[in-house]
Structure formats: C-alpha cells, structure tokens
Coordinates of C-alpha atoms in Angstrom, one line a residue:
Chain A
M1166 CA 68.6 111.9 170.2
V1167 CA 68.6 108.4 169.0
L1168 CA 70.9 105.9 170.8
R1169 CA 71.5 102.7 168.9
D1170 CA 69.3 99.9 170.1
V1171 CA 71.7 97.2 171.0
T1172 CA 71.1 94.9 173.9
N1173 CA 73.0 95.8 177.0
R1174 CA 74.7 98.6 175.1
T1175 CA 76.1 101.4 177.3
R1176 CA 73.7 104.4 177.1
R1177 CA 74.4 107.8 178.5
S1178 CA 73.0 111.1 177.8
V1179 CA 75.0 113.7 175.9
L1180 CA 74.9 115.9 179.0
G1181 CA 76.3 113.1 181.1
F1182 CA 78.9 112.4 178.5
A1183 CA 80.0 116.0 178.4
A1184 CA 80.1 116.1 182.2
A1185 CA 82.2 113.0 182.2
L1186 CA 84.6 114.5 179.7
S1187 CA 85.0 117.6 181.8
A1188 CA 85.6 115.6 184.9
G1189 CA 88.2 113.6 183.0
G1190 CA 90.0 116.7 181.9
L1191 CA 90.2 117.9 185.5
A1192 CA 91.2 114.5 186.8
G1193 CA 94.3 114.5 184.7
C1194 CA 96.2 111.4 183.6
L1195 CA 94.2 108.3 183.8
D1196 CA 95.3 104.7 183.2
S1197 CA 94.6 104.2 179.5
L1198 CA 94.9 100.5 179.6
G1199 CA 91.9 99.9 181.8
A1200 CA 91.6 97.1 184.2
D1201 CA 93.5 93.9 183.5
S1202 CA 91.7 91.7 185.9
P1203 CA 90.5 88.6 184.1
A1204 CA 86.8 88.0 183.8
G1205 CA 85.3 85.3 186.0
E1206 CA 86.6 82.4 184.1
T1207 CA 86.1 78.9 185.3
D1208 CA 89.0 76.6 185.6
A1209 CA 88.9 74.5 182.5
I1210 CA 92.6 74.1 182.1
G1211 CA 93.5 70.9 180.2
D1212 CA 90.0 70.2 179.0
T1213 CA 90.4 68.8 175.6
G1214 CA 86.7 69.0 174.9
A1215 CA 84.5 66.5 173.2
D1216 CA 85.5 67.9 169.8
G1217 CA 89.0 66.5 170.1
A1218 CA 90.3 70.0 169.4
T1219 CA 93.4 70.3 171.4
D1220 CA 96.7 68.6 171.0
R1221 CA 97.9 65.4 172.6
G1222 CA 99.7 66.3 175.7
T1223 CA 98.3 69.5 177.3
S1224 CA 100.2 70.8 180.3
T1225 CA 98.0 72.3 182.9
N1226 CA 100.5 74.8 184.3
G1227 CA 97.8 75.7 186.8
E1228 CA 100.1 77.7 189.0
R1229 CA 100.8 80.1 186.2
G1230 CA 97.2 80.3 185.0
L1231 CA 97.9 79.5 181.4
P1232 CA 97.5 76.2 179.7
T1233 CA 100.5 75.3 177.5
R1234 CA 101.3 72.3 175.4
E1235 CA 103.6 69.6 176.9
T1236 CA 105.5 69.5 173.6
P1237 CA 105.9 73.0 172.0
L1238 CA 105.0 73.5 168.4
V1239 CA 107.7 73.6 165.7
V1240 CA 109.4 76.9 165.3
S1241 CA 111.7 77.2 162.3
D1242 CA 113.7 80.2 163.4
S1243 CA 115.5 80.8 166.7
T1244 CA 113.6 82.9 169.1
K1245 CA 116.5 85.3 168.9
R1246 CA 116.1 85.7 165.1
L1247 CA 112.4 86.2 165.5
R1248 CA 112.8 88.8 168.1
E1249 CA 115.3 90.6 165.8
N1250 CA 112.6 90.7 163.2
V1251 CA 109.9 92.1 165.4
V1252 CA 108.8 95.6 164.1
G1253 CA 106.5 98.2 165.6
G1254 CA 103.4 98.6 163.4
G1255 CA 102.5 102.1 164.6
P1256 CA 99.9 101.6 167.3
G1257 CA 101.5 101.1 170.7
K1258 CA 100.7 98.4 173.3
D1259 CA 96.9 98.1 173.5
G1260 CA 96.6 100.8 170.9
I1261 CA 94.5 98.2 169.2
P1262 CA 92.1 97.4 172.0
S1263 CA 91.3 93.8 172.6
I1264 CA 87.6 93.0 173.4
D1265 CA 87.6 92.0 177.0
D1266 CA 83.9 91.9 177.7
P1267 CA 82.4 90.7 174.5
R1268 CA 78.6 90.9 174.0
F1269 CA 76.7 88.6 171.8
E1270 CA 73.3 88.3 170.2
S1271 CA 71.4 85.4 168.9
V1272 CA 71.4 84.4 165.2
D1273 CA 67.7 85.5 165.0
D1274 CA 68.6 89.0 166.2
V1275 CA 71.4 89.7 163.7
G1276 CA 68.9 90.8 161.0
D1277 CA 70.7 92.5 158.1
R1278 CA 73.8 93.5 160.2
L1279 CA 75.7 90.8 158.4
H1280 CA 75.7 90.2 154.6
P1281 CA 75.3 86.5 153.7
N1282 CA 78.9 86.5 152.4
E1283 CA 80.4 88.4 155.3
P1284 CA 83.4 86.4 156.7
V1285 CA 82.9 85.1 160.2
F1286 CA 85.1 83.0 162.4
G1287 CA 83.2 80.2 164.1
L1288 CA 84.3 78.5 167.3
E1289 CA 82.5 75.7 169.0
V1290 CA 83.5 74.4 172.4
D1291 CA 81.6 71.8 174.4
G1292 CA 78.4 72.4 172.4
E1293 CA 78.5 76.2 172.6
A1294 CA 78.9 77.9 169.2
K1295 CA 79.9 81.5 168.7
A1296 CA 80.7 83.5 165.6
Y1297 CA 83.1 86.4 165.5
P1298 CA 82.5 88.7 162.4
Q1299 CA 85.7 89.6 160.6
Y1300 CA 84.5 93.2 160.2
V1301 CA 84.5 93.6 164.1
L1302 CA 87.6 91.7 164.9
V1303 CA 89.6 93.6 162.3
W1304 CA 89.6 96.5 164.7
H1305 CA 90.4 94.6 167.8
E1306 CA 92.4 91.5 166.7
I1307 CA 91.8 89.7 170.1
A1308 CA 88.6 88.8 171.9
N1309 CA 89.1 87.4 175.4
D1310 CA 86.0 85.3 175.8
V1311 CA 84.7 82.2 177.5
V1312 CA 83.1 79.5 175.3
G1313 CA 81.7 76.3 176.6
D1314 CA 83.1 77.3 180.0
V1315 CA 86.6 77.4 178.6
P1316 CA 88.4 80.8 178.6
V1317 CA 89.7 81.4 175.2
A1318 CA 91.4 84.2 173.3
V1319 CA 90.0 84.4 169.8
T1320 CA 92.7 86.1 167.7
Y1321 CA 92.7 87.5 164.2
C1322 CA 95.6 89.1 162.3
P1323 CA 94.3 91.0 159.2
L1324 CA 97.8 91.2 157.6
T1325 CA 98.4 87.5 157.5
G1326 CA 94.7 86.4 157.3
T1327 CA 95.0 84.1 160.2
V1328 CA 92.4 83.4 162.9
M1329 CA 93.2 81.2 165.9
A1330 CA 91.7 80.5 169.3
F1331 CA 93.9 79.7 172.3
E1332 CA 93.0 78.5 175.7
R1333 CA 94.0 81.3 178.1
G1334 CA 93.2 79.9 181.6
S1335 CA 92.9 82.9 184.0
I1336 CA 95.0 85.2 181.8
E1337 CA 93.9 87.7 179.2
F1338 CA 95.8 88.5 176.0
G1339 CA 96.4 91.9 174.5
V1340 CA 97.8 93.4 171.3
S1341 CA 101.4 94.3 171.7
G1342 CA 101.4 96.7 168.7
T1343 CA 104.3 94.8 167.2
L1344 CA 104.5 92.3 164.3
V1345 CA 106.8 89.6 163.0
N1346 CA 106.4 88.5 159.4
S1347 CA 103.5 90.9 159.4
N1348 CA 101.8 88.7 162.0
L1349 CA 100.2 89.9 165.2
V1350 CA 102.4 89.6 168.3
M1351 CA 100.2 89.1 171.3
Y1352 CA 101.2 89.6 174.9
D1353 CA 99.8 88.0 178.0
R1354 CA 98.7 90.3 180.7
E1355 CA 100.3 88.2 183.4
T1356 CA 104.0 87.9 182.4
D1357 CA 104.1 90.2 179.3
S1358 CA 105.5 87.3 177.3
R1359 CA 105.4 87.9 173.5
W1360 CA 103.5 85.4 171.4
P1361 CA 103.4 85.6 167.6
Q1362 CA 99.9 84.4 166.7
V1363 CA 100.8 82.0 163.9
L1364 CA 103.5 80.3 166.0
G1365 CA 101.3 80.1 169.1
T1366 CA 104.7 80.0 170.9
A1367 CA 106.3 82.7 173.1
I1368 CA 109.5 84.2 171.7
E1369 CA 110.2 86.4 174.7
G1370 CA 109.4 86.5 178.4
A1371 CA 108.7 84.0 181.1
F1372 CA 106.9 81.6 178.7
E1373 CA 109.6 81.7 176.0
G1374 CA 109.6 78.5 174.0
E1375 CA 106.3 77.3 175.3
S1376 CA 103.2 76.9 173.1
L1377 CA 99.6 77.6 173.7
V1378 CA 96.8 75.1 173.5
E1379 CA 94.7 75.8 170.4
R1380 CA 91.0 75.3 169.6
P1381 CA 90.0 75.0 165.9
V1382 CA 88.3 78.0 164.4
T1383 CA 86.5 77.9 161.1
W1384 CA 86.8 80.8 158.7
T1385 CA 83.5 80.8 156.8
S1386 CA 80.8 83.0 155.6
W1387 CA 77.8 84.2 157.7
K1388 CA 75.3 82.3 155.6
H1389 CA 77.1 79.0 156.1
W1390 CA 77.7 79.5 159.8
R1391 CA 74.1 80.7 160.4
D1392 CA 72.7 77.6 158.6
A1393 CA 74.9 75.3 160.6
N1394 CA 74.4 77.0 164.0
P1395 CA 70.8 78.4 164.2
E1396 CA 71.1 78.3 168.1
G1397 CA 74.5 80.0 168.1
V1398 CA 75.4 83.6 169.1
V1399 CA 77.2 86.3 167.3
L1400 CA 79.6 88.9 168.5
T1401 CA 78.0 92.4 168.4
E1402 CA 79.5 95.8 167.7
D1403 CA 79.1 96.6 171.5
T1404 CA 82.8 96.0 172.1
G1405 CA 83.4 98.7 174.6
S1406 CA 85.2 100.8 172.0
V1407 CA 83.7 102.8 169.2
R1408 CA 85.0 102.2 165.7
D1409 CA 83.8 102.8 162.2
Y1410 CA 82.7 99.2 161.9
G1411 CA 82.0 98.3 158.3
R1412 CA 85.1 100.1 157.0
D1413 CA 88.0 97.8 156.7
P1414 CA 91.2 99.8 156.6
Y1415 CA 92.9 97.1 154.6
G1416 CA 90.4 96.5 151.8
S1417 CA 87.5 94.1 151.3
Y1418 CA 86.9 90.4 151.2
N1419 CA 83.7 90.7 149.0
P1420 CA 85.4 90.8 146.5
K1421 CA 89.0 90.7 147.7
T1422 CA 90.5 94.1 147.1
R1423 CA 93.6 96.2 148.1
Y1424 CA 95.8 94.6 150.7
Y1425 CA 93.9 91.3 150.7
S1426 CA 94.6 90.8 146.9
S1427 CA 97.7 92.8 146.1
D1428 CA 101.1 91.2 145.9
S1429 CA 102.7 93.8 148.2
F1430 CA 103.5 93.5 151.9
L1431 CA 103.1 96.1 154.5
F1432 CA 106.2 94.7 156.3
S1433 CA 108.8 92.5 154.7
P1434 CA 108.8 88.9 155.9
I1435 CA 111.9 87.1 156.9
R1436 CA 111.9 85.1 153.7
R1437 CA 109.8 84.8 150.6
S1438 CA 108.8 82.2 148.0
D1439 CA 107.0 82.5 144.7
A1440 CA 105.5 79.0 144.9
L1441 CA 102.1 80.8 145.2
H1442 CA 100.8 84.3 145.1
P1443 CA 101.7 85.9 148.4
K1444 CA 98.1 86.4 149.4
D1445 CA 96.8 83.0 148.2
V1446 CA 95.2 81.2 151.1
V1447 CA 96.7 78.0 152.3
H1448 CA 95.3 75.7 154.9
G1449 CA 97.9 74.4 157.2
V1450 CA 98.6 72.3 160.3
R1451 CA 101.6 72.3 162.6
T1452 CA 102.9 69.8 165.1
S1453 CA 105.8 69.7 167.4
D1454 CA 108.2 68.7 164.6
G1455 CA 106.8 69.9 161.3
A1456 CA 104.2 71.7 159.3
F1457 CA 102.1 70.8 156.3
A1458 CA 99.9 73.1 154.2
A1459 CA 97.9 73.0 151.0
S1460 CA 96.6 75.7 148.8
E1461 CA 93.0 76.2 149.7
S1462 CA 91.9 76.3 146.1
V1463 CA 93.6 73.0 145.5
L1464 CA 92.0 71.6 148.6
A1465 CA 88.6 72.8 147.4
S1466 CA 89.0 71.1 144.1
E1467 CA 90.8 67.9 145.3
R1468 CA 88.7 67.7 148.5
V1469 CA 91.3 65.4 150.2
V1470 CA 95.0 66.1 150.5
A1471 CA 97.2 63.9 152.6
G1472 CA 100.7 64.8 153.8
S1473 CA 103.0 64.9 156.8
A1474 CA 103.6 67.5 159.4
G1475 CA 106.9 66.3 160.6
S1476 CA 106.4 62.8 162.0
T1477 CA 102.7 63.2 162.0
D1478 CA 100.7 61.9 159.0
A1479 CA 97.8 64.2 158.4
V1480 CA 94.9 64.5 156.1
L1481 CA 93.2 67.7 155.1
V1482 CA 89.7 67.6 153.8
Y1483 CA 87.4 70.3 152.5
D1484 CA 84.1 71.0 154.2
P1485 CA 81.7 72.3 151.6
S1486 CA 79.1 73.3 154.2
F1487 CA 81.6 75.9 155.5
E1488 CA 83.8 76.2 152.4
A1489 CA 86.7 75.6 154.8
G1490 CA 89.5 73.1 155.4
V1491 CA 89.6 70.6 158.3
A1492 CA 92.7 68.7 159.4
Y1493 CA 93.0 65.3 161.0
A1494 CA 95.9 63.2 162.2
N1495 CA 96.0 60.0 160.3
P1496 CA 98.7 57.8 161.8
E1497 CA 97.3 54.6 160.5
G1498 CA 97.0 55.9 157.0
V1499 CA 93.3 55.2 156.8
A1500 CA 91.9 55.7 153.3
V1501 CA 89.8 58.8 153.0
A1502 CA 87.9 59.3 149.8
R1503 CA 85.4 61.9 148.7
D1504 CA 81.8 60.8 148.3
G1505 CA 79.6 63.7 147.2
D1506 CA 79.5 66.3 150.0
Q1507 CA 80.9 63.7 152.5
Y1508 CA 83.8 61.3 152.8
V1509 CA 84.2 57.6 153.1
V1510 CA 86.6 56.7 155.9
A1511 CA 87.4 53.1 156.4
G1512 CA 84.3 52.1 154.5
E1513 CA 82.0 54.4 156.5
R1514 CA 80.4 57.6 155.1
R1515 CA 81.1 60.6 157.3
P1516 CA 80.8 64.4 157.2
A1517 CA 83.9 66.5 156.9
D1518 CA 83.8 67.7 160.5
D1519 CA 83.6 64.2 161.9
L1520 CA 85.8 61.8 160.1
G1521 CA 86.3 59.7 163.2
L1522 CA 90.0 60.6 163.2
E1523 CA 91.8 62.9 165.7
R1524 CA 91.1 66.5 164.7
L1525 CA 94.1 68.8 164.6
P1526 CA 93.9 72.5 165.0
S1527 CA 94.6 74.1 161.6
M1528 CA 94.4 77.5 160.1
D1529 CA 93.9 79.5 157.0
A1530 CA 96.8 81.8 156.3
M1531 CA 98.1 84.0 153.5
F1532 CA 100.8 82.0 151.8
F1533 CA 103.6 84.5 152.3
A1534 CA 103.1 84.4 156.1
W1535 CA 102.9 80.6 156.2
Y1536 CA 106.1 80.3 154.2
A1537 CA 107.9 82.9 156.3
F1538 CA 107.2 80.9 159.5
Y1539 CA 107.4 77.4 158.0
P1540 CA 109.8 77.4 155.1
D1541 CA 110.7 73.7 155.5
G1542 CA 107.1 72.5 155.8
E1543 CA 105.5 70.2 153.2
L1544 CA 103.5 72.3 150.7
V1545 CA 100.8 71.3 148.3
A1546 CA 100.7 74.2 145.9
T1547 CA 99.2 72.6 142.9
A1548 CA 96.9 69.8 142.0
D1549 CA 99.9 67.9 140.7
D1550 CA 101.5 68.2 144.1
A1551 CA 98.4 66.8 145.7
R1552 CA 98.8 63.6 143.6
R1553 CA 102.5 63.3 144.1
P1554 CA 103.8 61.0 146.9
T1555 CA 104.4 63.0 150.0
A1556 CA 108.1 62.2 150.0
L1557 CA 108.6 63.9 146.6
R1558 CA 106.9 67.1 147.6
R1559 CA 109.0 70.1 148.4
A1560 CA 108.5 73.2 150.4
G1561 CA 108.3 76.4 148.5
E1562 CA 111.6 77.6 147.3
E1563 CA 113.0 80.7 148.9
V1564 CA 113.3 83.8 146.7
R1565 CA 116.4 85.7 147.6
S1566 CA 116.0 89.5 147.8
P1567 CA 118.3 91.4 145.4
Chain B
M1125 CA 131.7 134.8 177.4
T1126 CA 131.2 134.6 173.7
E1127 CA 128.8 131.8 174.0
T1128 CA 126.8 133.8 176.6
A1129 CA 126.7 136.8 174.2
G1130 CA 125.6 134.5 171.4
G1131 CA 122.9 133.0 173.5
Q1132 CA 121.7 136.4 174.5
R1133 CA 121.6 137.5 170.8
A1134 CA 119.6 134.4 169.9
S1135 CA 117.2 135.0 172.8
R1136 CA 116.7 138.6 171.7
S1137 CA 116.2 137.5 168.2
A1138 CA 113.6 134.9 169.2
R1139 CA 111.8 137.4 171.3
R1140 CA 111.8 139.8 168.3
V1141 CA 110.3 137.1 166.0
L1142 CA 107.7 136.2 168.6
E1143 CA 106.7 139.8 169.1
R1144 CA 106.6 140.4 165.4
T1145 CA 104.4 137.3 164.9
R1146 CA 102.1 138.3 167.8
R1147 CA 101.7 141.8 166.3
A1148 CA 101.0 140.4 162.9
L1149 CA 98.4 137.9 164.3
A1150 CA 96.8 140.7 166.3
F1151 CA 96.6 142.8 163.1
A1152 CA 95.0 139.9 161.2
A1153 CA 92.5 139.3 164.1
G1154 CA 91.6 143.0 163.9
R1155 CA 90.5 142.8 160.3
R1156 CA 87.3 141.1 159.1
D1157 CA 89.1 139.6 156.0
G1158 CA 91.9 138.3 158.2
R1159 CA 89.4 136.6 160.6
L1160 CA 87.6 135.1 157.6
A1161 CA 90.8 133.7 156.1
F1162 CA 91.8 132.3 159.5
A1163 CA 88.4 130.7 160.0
A1164 CA 88.2 129.2 156.5
G1165 CA 91.7 127.8 156.6
T1166 CA 91.2 126.4 160.1
L1167 CA 87.9 124.7 159.3
A1168 CA 89.0 123.4 155.9
Y1169 CA 92.2 121.9 157.3
L1170 CA 90.5 120.4 160.3
L1171 CA 87.9 118.6 158.0
V1172 CA 90.7 117.3 155.7
Y1173 CA 92.7 116.2 158.7
M1174 CA 89.8 114.3 160.2
V1175 CA 89.0 112.6 156.9
A1176 CA 92.6 111.6 156.4
S1177 CA 92.9 110.3 159.9
G1178 CA 89.6 108.3 159.7
S1179 CA 87.8 110.4 162.2
L1180 CA 85.3 111.7 159.6
A1181 CA 83.7 109.7 156.8
V1182 CA 80.8 110.0 154.4
R1183 CA 78.5 107.0 154.2
R1184 CA 75.4 106.5 152.3
G1185 CA 72.3 105.6 154.3
L1186 CA 73.4 106.9 157.7
G1187 CA 70.7 108.5 159.8
F1188 CA 71.2 110.1 163.2
D1189 CA 72.8 108.0 165.8
V1190 CA 75.1 108.3 168.8
V1191 CA 77.1 105.5 170.3
L1192 CA 79.3 106.0 173.3
A1193 CA 82.4 103.9 174.3
R1194 CA 82.1 102.0 177.5
D1195 CA 83.8 103.7 180.4
P1196 CA 84.9 106.7 178.3
L1197 CA 87.0 108.4 181.1
S1198 CA 89.4 105.5 181.2
K1199 CA 90.0 105.9 177.4
L1200 CA 90.4 109.7 177.4
L1201 CA 94.2 109.6 177.0
A1202 CA 94.5 106.1 175.4
R1203 CA 96.4 106.3 172.2
T1204 CA 95.7 104.3 169.1
G1205 CA 98.9 105.5 167.3
P1206 CA 101.8 107.8 167.8
V1207 CA 99.6 110.9 167.7
S1208 CA 96.1 109.5 167.6
F1209 CA 93.7 108.8 170.4
E1210 CA 90.9 106.4 171.3
P1211 CA 87.5 107.7 170.2
L1212 CA 85.0 108.1 172.9
A1213 CA 81.9 108.5 170.9
L1214 CA 80.6 107.8 167.4
V1215 CA 78.1 110.3 165.9
D1216 CA 76.2 109.7 162.7
V1217 CA 74.6 112.7 161.2
Y1218 CA 72.7 111.9 158.0
G1219 CA 75.4 110.7 155.8
A1220 CA 78.4 111.7 157.9
R1221 CA 80.1 109.6 160.5
L1222 CA 82.2 111.3 163.1
L1223 CA 84.5 109.5 165.6
L1224 CA 85.0 111.9 168.5
A1225 CA 88.4 111.6 170.1
P1226 CA 89.2 114.6 172.3
G1227 CA 93.0 114.1 171.8
D1228 CA 92.6 114.0 168.0
L1229 CA 90.5 117.1 168.1
V1230 CA 93.2 118.9 170.1
V1231 CA 96.0 117.8 167.7
G1232 CA 94.0 118.5 164.6
G1233 CA 92.8 121.8 166.1
V1234 CA 96.3 123.0 166.8
L1235 CA 97.5 122.1 163.4
A1236 CA 94.4 123.6 161.8
A1237 CA 94.8 126.8 163.8
L1238 CA 98.4 127.1 162.5
V1239 CA 97.2 126.5 159.0
G1240 CA 94.5 129.1 159.4
A1241 CA 97.0 131.6 160.9
N1242 CA 99.4 131.0 158.0
L1243 CA 96.6 131.5 155.5
A1244 CA 95.4 134.7 157.2
L1245 CA 98.9 136.2 157.2
T1246 CA 99.6 135.0 153.7
Y1247 CA 96.4 136.7 152.5
L1248 CA 97.2 139.9 154.3
S1249 CA 100.7 139.9 153.0
V1250 CA 99.3 139.9 149.5
A1251 CA 96.4 142.2 150.2
Q1252 CA 98.4 144.7 152.2
P1253 CA 100.1 147.3 149.9
K1254 CA 103.3 147.5 152.0
A1255 CA 103.9 143.7 152.2
C1256 CA 106.3 141.9 150.0
G1257 CA 104.1 138.8 149.7
I1258 CA 106.3 136.7 147.5
D1259 CA 106.1 132.9 147.9
T1260 CA 104.5 133.2 151.3
G1261 CA 101.6 130.8 150.5
A1262 CA 103.9 127.9 150.2
G1263 CA 104.1 127.8 154.0
V1264 CA 100.7 126.2 154.2
L1265 CA 102.2 123.1 152.4
A1266 CA 103.9 122.4 155.7
A1267 CA 100.6 121.1 156.9
A1268 CA 100.7 118.2 154.4
P1269 CA 102.8 115.7 156.3
A1270 CA 100.4 115.6 159.2
L1271 CA 97.7 114.4 156.8
L1272 CA 99.7 111.2 156.2
S1273 CA 100.2 110.4 159.9
G1274 CA 97.1 108.3 160.5
T1275 CA 97.6 104.7 161.4
A1276 CA 95.2 101.8 160.9
C1277 CA 95.2 98.7 162.9
C1278 CA 98.6 97.6 162.0
G1279 CA 100.4 100.4 160.1
P1280 CA 100.3 103.8 158.5
V1281 CA 97.1 104.2 156.4
V1282 CA 98.9 105.8 153.5
L1283 CA 101.3 102.8 153.1
I1284 CA 98.4 100.4 153.1
A1285 CA 96.7 102.5 150.5
V1286 CA 99.6 102.7 148.1
G1287 CA 100.9 99.2 148.8
V1288 CA 104.4 100.3 149.9
T1289 CA 106.4 98.0 152.2
A1290 CA 107.3 99.8 155.4
T1291 CA 110.9 99.9 156.5
S1292 CA 111.8 100.7 160.1
G1293 CA 113.1 104.1 159.1
L1294 CA 109.9 104.9 157.3
L1295 CA 107.9 103.8 160.3
A1296 CA 110.0 106.0 162.6
L1297 CA 109.4 108.9 160.3
F1298 CA 105.6 108.4 160.5
A1299 CA 105.7 108.8 164.2
W1300 CA 107.2 112.3 163.7
L1301 CA 104.9 113.6 160.9
V1302 CA 102.7 115.6 163.2
P1303 CA 105.4 117.3 165.2
I1304 CA 107.3 118.0 161.9
S1305 CA 104.2 119.6 160.5
A1306 CA 103.6 121.7 163.6
L1307 CA 107.1 123.0 163.7
A1308 CA 107.2 123.7 160.0
L1309 CA 103.9 125.6 160.2
A1310 CA 105.2 127.6 163.2
G1311 CA 108.3 128.4 161.2
S1312 CA 106.3 129.4 158.2
L1313 CA 104.1 131.6 160.4
A1314 CA 107.0 133.5 161.7
Y1315 CA 108.4 133.9 158.2
V1316 CA 105.1 135.3 156.8
A1317 CA 104.7 137.5 159.8
G1318 CA 108.0 139.1 158.9
K1319 CA 106.6 140.0 155.5
I1320 CA 103.9 142.1 156.9
A1321 CA 104.5 145.7 157.8
V1322 CA 102.3 146.3 160.8

C-alpha cells in the first residue's frame, strides 16, 4: 500500500482504519460536527497591521471574542429582506466542512501540484504570506487560520467568485449551508449569527447589523504569487477531509467553463442588471455608506479608475504583477497616473501595492452578485464610464423579471 | 367498526403482498439465472450511482494511493447533503478514484439491491412460462431519480450541469429523490412479484 507522502498527513493502516470503522459502527451516533474549540489563537484583536489593511475604526469587542467594525459596512437591503431571500443550497450546516487545522508547505515543496495558471488567493499579514489554492477552497469555502499572529477566516464562495478574509478573534466560522444572492452565508461558532460573505455583516443573530474586519486578499495565479512570495507557504490538500481535489464541481477557470462562464444562475438573485455579463468580474470596494466597483477588464486596460464609495473617494489600480485590482482611499484627490508597470502618485513613482495611500479591502466578484448586493453603488462598466466624471456615472439598471 | 375492518383488510393485503414478494425473491435466489440477474443489476446500478454522486471517477494518470480523513470516526455520520455522507477515505486504483463514505455505500447499496431484485424478478417473469411479464421492466426506471440526487458544494449537481436556476420547490424535491426512488422501487418489486407464479 502506498500512502500519499504529504508532510504531517494522517497515516493509518487499512487494518486500523477498518477497526476504527467497526468501532464507530458499534459506538453509534457520534457528533458529526467535530470539536468547535478554537485553535490556540493569539489575541490580535484590533491590530490593523503594517499593511494598512483594515478599516478606520475597528471595535475590539474583546468580551465577545470577535473583532467588528465600529461603523458597519453599507447594506442596501434590510436584514429582514435578506433573511427572506436566504435559501438552502442542499448541504446542511457544516455539510461543507471548513478547514479548521490547515496545513501548509513551502513554495519549493509544491512541485507540480499547482499549474502555473492555477488560481490562488494570497493573504499577507504582518510579513507572513500564505496562498490558498482555489481548487482546495472550492470544497471547503472557509479556512480558519492564523496569519501573522492574527486569527483570520479565509472565505471563498464559488457561486459568486468572491474571496475575502475576516479577522475572527477567538471564534471560528463555519459554512451554514445557506445562500443569499447565491453567496455563501457563514455562521460563527460562538453565537450562530449569520454572515453573508460579500456583506461581511451579520443579518441574523447576536451580531446582527455588525460588520467584520477585513484583510485584503489577492486573487491571482500561482505563477504570479510564487514569484512574488518565494518564502511563502501554500495550503495543502491535507485538510482533514478527503475530497476529489482537482475536480471542480462548477467548471473550470483555465479556461472558464460551465458555471463560471455561463449566463445562468444556480439561485435567483434579489435583483438583476444587464450592465455587464452576469459572470463578468468586477473589482469593488465598500465603505460604511456606499460601494464602488469597476469591471476588471476595464481596470486592466485603463489601469487607474477613480470613483466614490459613498462619501469616500477611492481609486482602483491594476497590479500587473498579480493581474489583480487594488483599492485605496483617496480623500485628497491625489493624482494617480500610470507609468509603465508602476504608478506616479503626487510625483513619486510607486508600485501598485504601495501607492502611499490608505489601502481599502476590496474584492473580485461576479457582476450579478455585486449588483444584487449593491444596486446603488457607483459602477464603471465600460472604458467610457471610466473617463466620465464620477457624478455622471450610474449604477447598473435593474432588469425586472417578467 | 368499519374503519377497523378496513384496516384489517389492508393489513391482510399488505401481508399477502409481502409474502408473495418474499416467495418470488426466494424463488429468484434459488435459480442461477435469477442470482446472476440480481448481481448484475445491483453491481451496475451501484457503479452508476457512485459515478453520479461523485464517489467514483475515472482519471488519467492515477496510480495506487490511499488517503484517510483525519479523525474518521467523528465523520462517520456527518452528512454532506440530504442523503450523502462525508467520505472517510480516498482510494486511487490505477485510473479510478473512489471516495469511500460508508453512509453513501449503504444508501447506494440499498437502492442497488432493489434495482437488482427488480431486474431478477423482471427477468424471471419473462423467462418463466407461466408469468405474464408485460411491462414489468419499466419498474427499474424508478431508480433513475436517485441518480440525480447528488449535491456539490452549493447545490444539486445536475442543476449546475444543465444550468437551471433552482427554485425552493425544486430544491425541496431534490432532498426527497432518494426516498422517492426507494419507495418506487419497492412498489415496483411488489408489482413484478405478483406477475410470477411461484
């Protein structure tokens, strides 16, 4: 017998496994959810990090163990309406198992496990860089991890194409098995509050109306992340669960096929717009009073797109080294101009990931999901929109169902 | 009084059907061709069910490998869908990948045994001179709904495959596909058993 050679992987003999199964059968009903106790996280609540990742005004909420924003993020619909639009996806609570004890390997040890174009989600906190391959997270959706001594939940929703990291304090997050606007609804294992991932805001439970503190995650390809983070580590398939990793139940990203490219939804969103193809990727940012997004293909060609997320002036730039968007607050309206692969900001040449402005957590999202959550947000759908004064831009127009 | 009499009649009738089905199955089990039909039907359906539910896949380049879940006992009864269970081991055998979930094997095995029994009795109803044997093979179609019951991460596999938007009613139906199949197969079995003169 050949057991896969993965560092620290659980290895048992077949005989031992069979014996365990027999014992399990005799033991009867077991708790299928497993232990909920949080891993030994350190208390890093309220740490905004050197990367300027978190919002202005983080509440410590230490007594409840979960960092939340002092000012919640904008939510266009009432929590009641959102709750009414929550649907069960099929799997029950924790039917999609979060990764609660993630294992990593160094970049050098990855070998040919990852194709150069494989999508990975990069997270860097306080100098520690970790990559979470999409093909692993698609089966788990949440990894409860600690990065740079900060406990975080790295979350991915395949149906909305959104990846986000939230500070989680001493609390773990799990997959509730429900969705709203096709988006993953998480639950926290302390109060069972329900948190749609895109909103980052609880719509039910003890935390209703409160928003989580985000850390920026970069959706990029393995080759880009590897080149930028040779000392980083990568999530392995040793997740605690066994899955047919490598088979994506929704389709493929190389090239985009099936769900990821089709114009159909698995679950109807609250509202729709035809400003863009439903699965086009937009790069968006939200604040406490507004949202602003640009088509990623427009951002890639224009390289700089300025706009407003409510009362916050923001600028989105394209980082060619990751082929990803980056968002900054730009309250002073500092001029940002493309200069080769870099940018000139107030006369100084800077890389996309360090414009010298306040970084805002931002995300890639399928357009239909972004619009369903933020119908009133400013949208740059075309290159013409990007050149138009922000006051003249419109959000995507809602398409009424027949 | 009338209700009691009606209940007794239904009970007697059910016992009669059960006894008739038991005798038909015993008759099939006593014949080599009956056993072969049962085994072939059971095995074929189990394989199709496992492929449809994602438990069995064919992959190029797979060698021999076994990967076990961490703490498998705690996952023994964990469900990943309405009638699907957490796999405890992954076995690669030269081109085939098998995800072993005891719960899925039980569900698939029960359905497959019902399909095999239907097939065996259907075969005998045709092969046996005294049997009527008309339309009895259609009963095996009752197994089809269960093949659609698999769920992926966020929804029914078949809806993802065909790009159909799920309604709440449709989602509720998916949760019942396996029980519906099992009941339909059991009903079909009783019907076919009635066609065989044992």
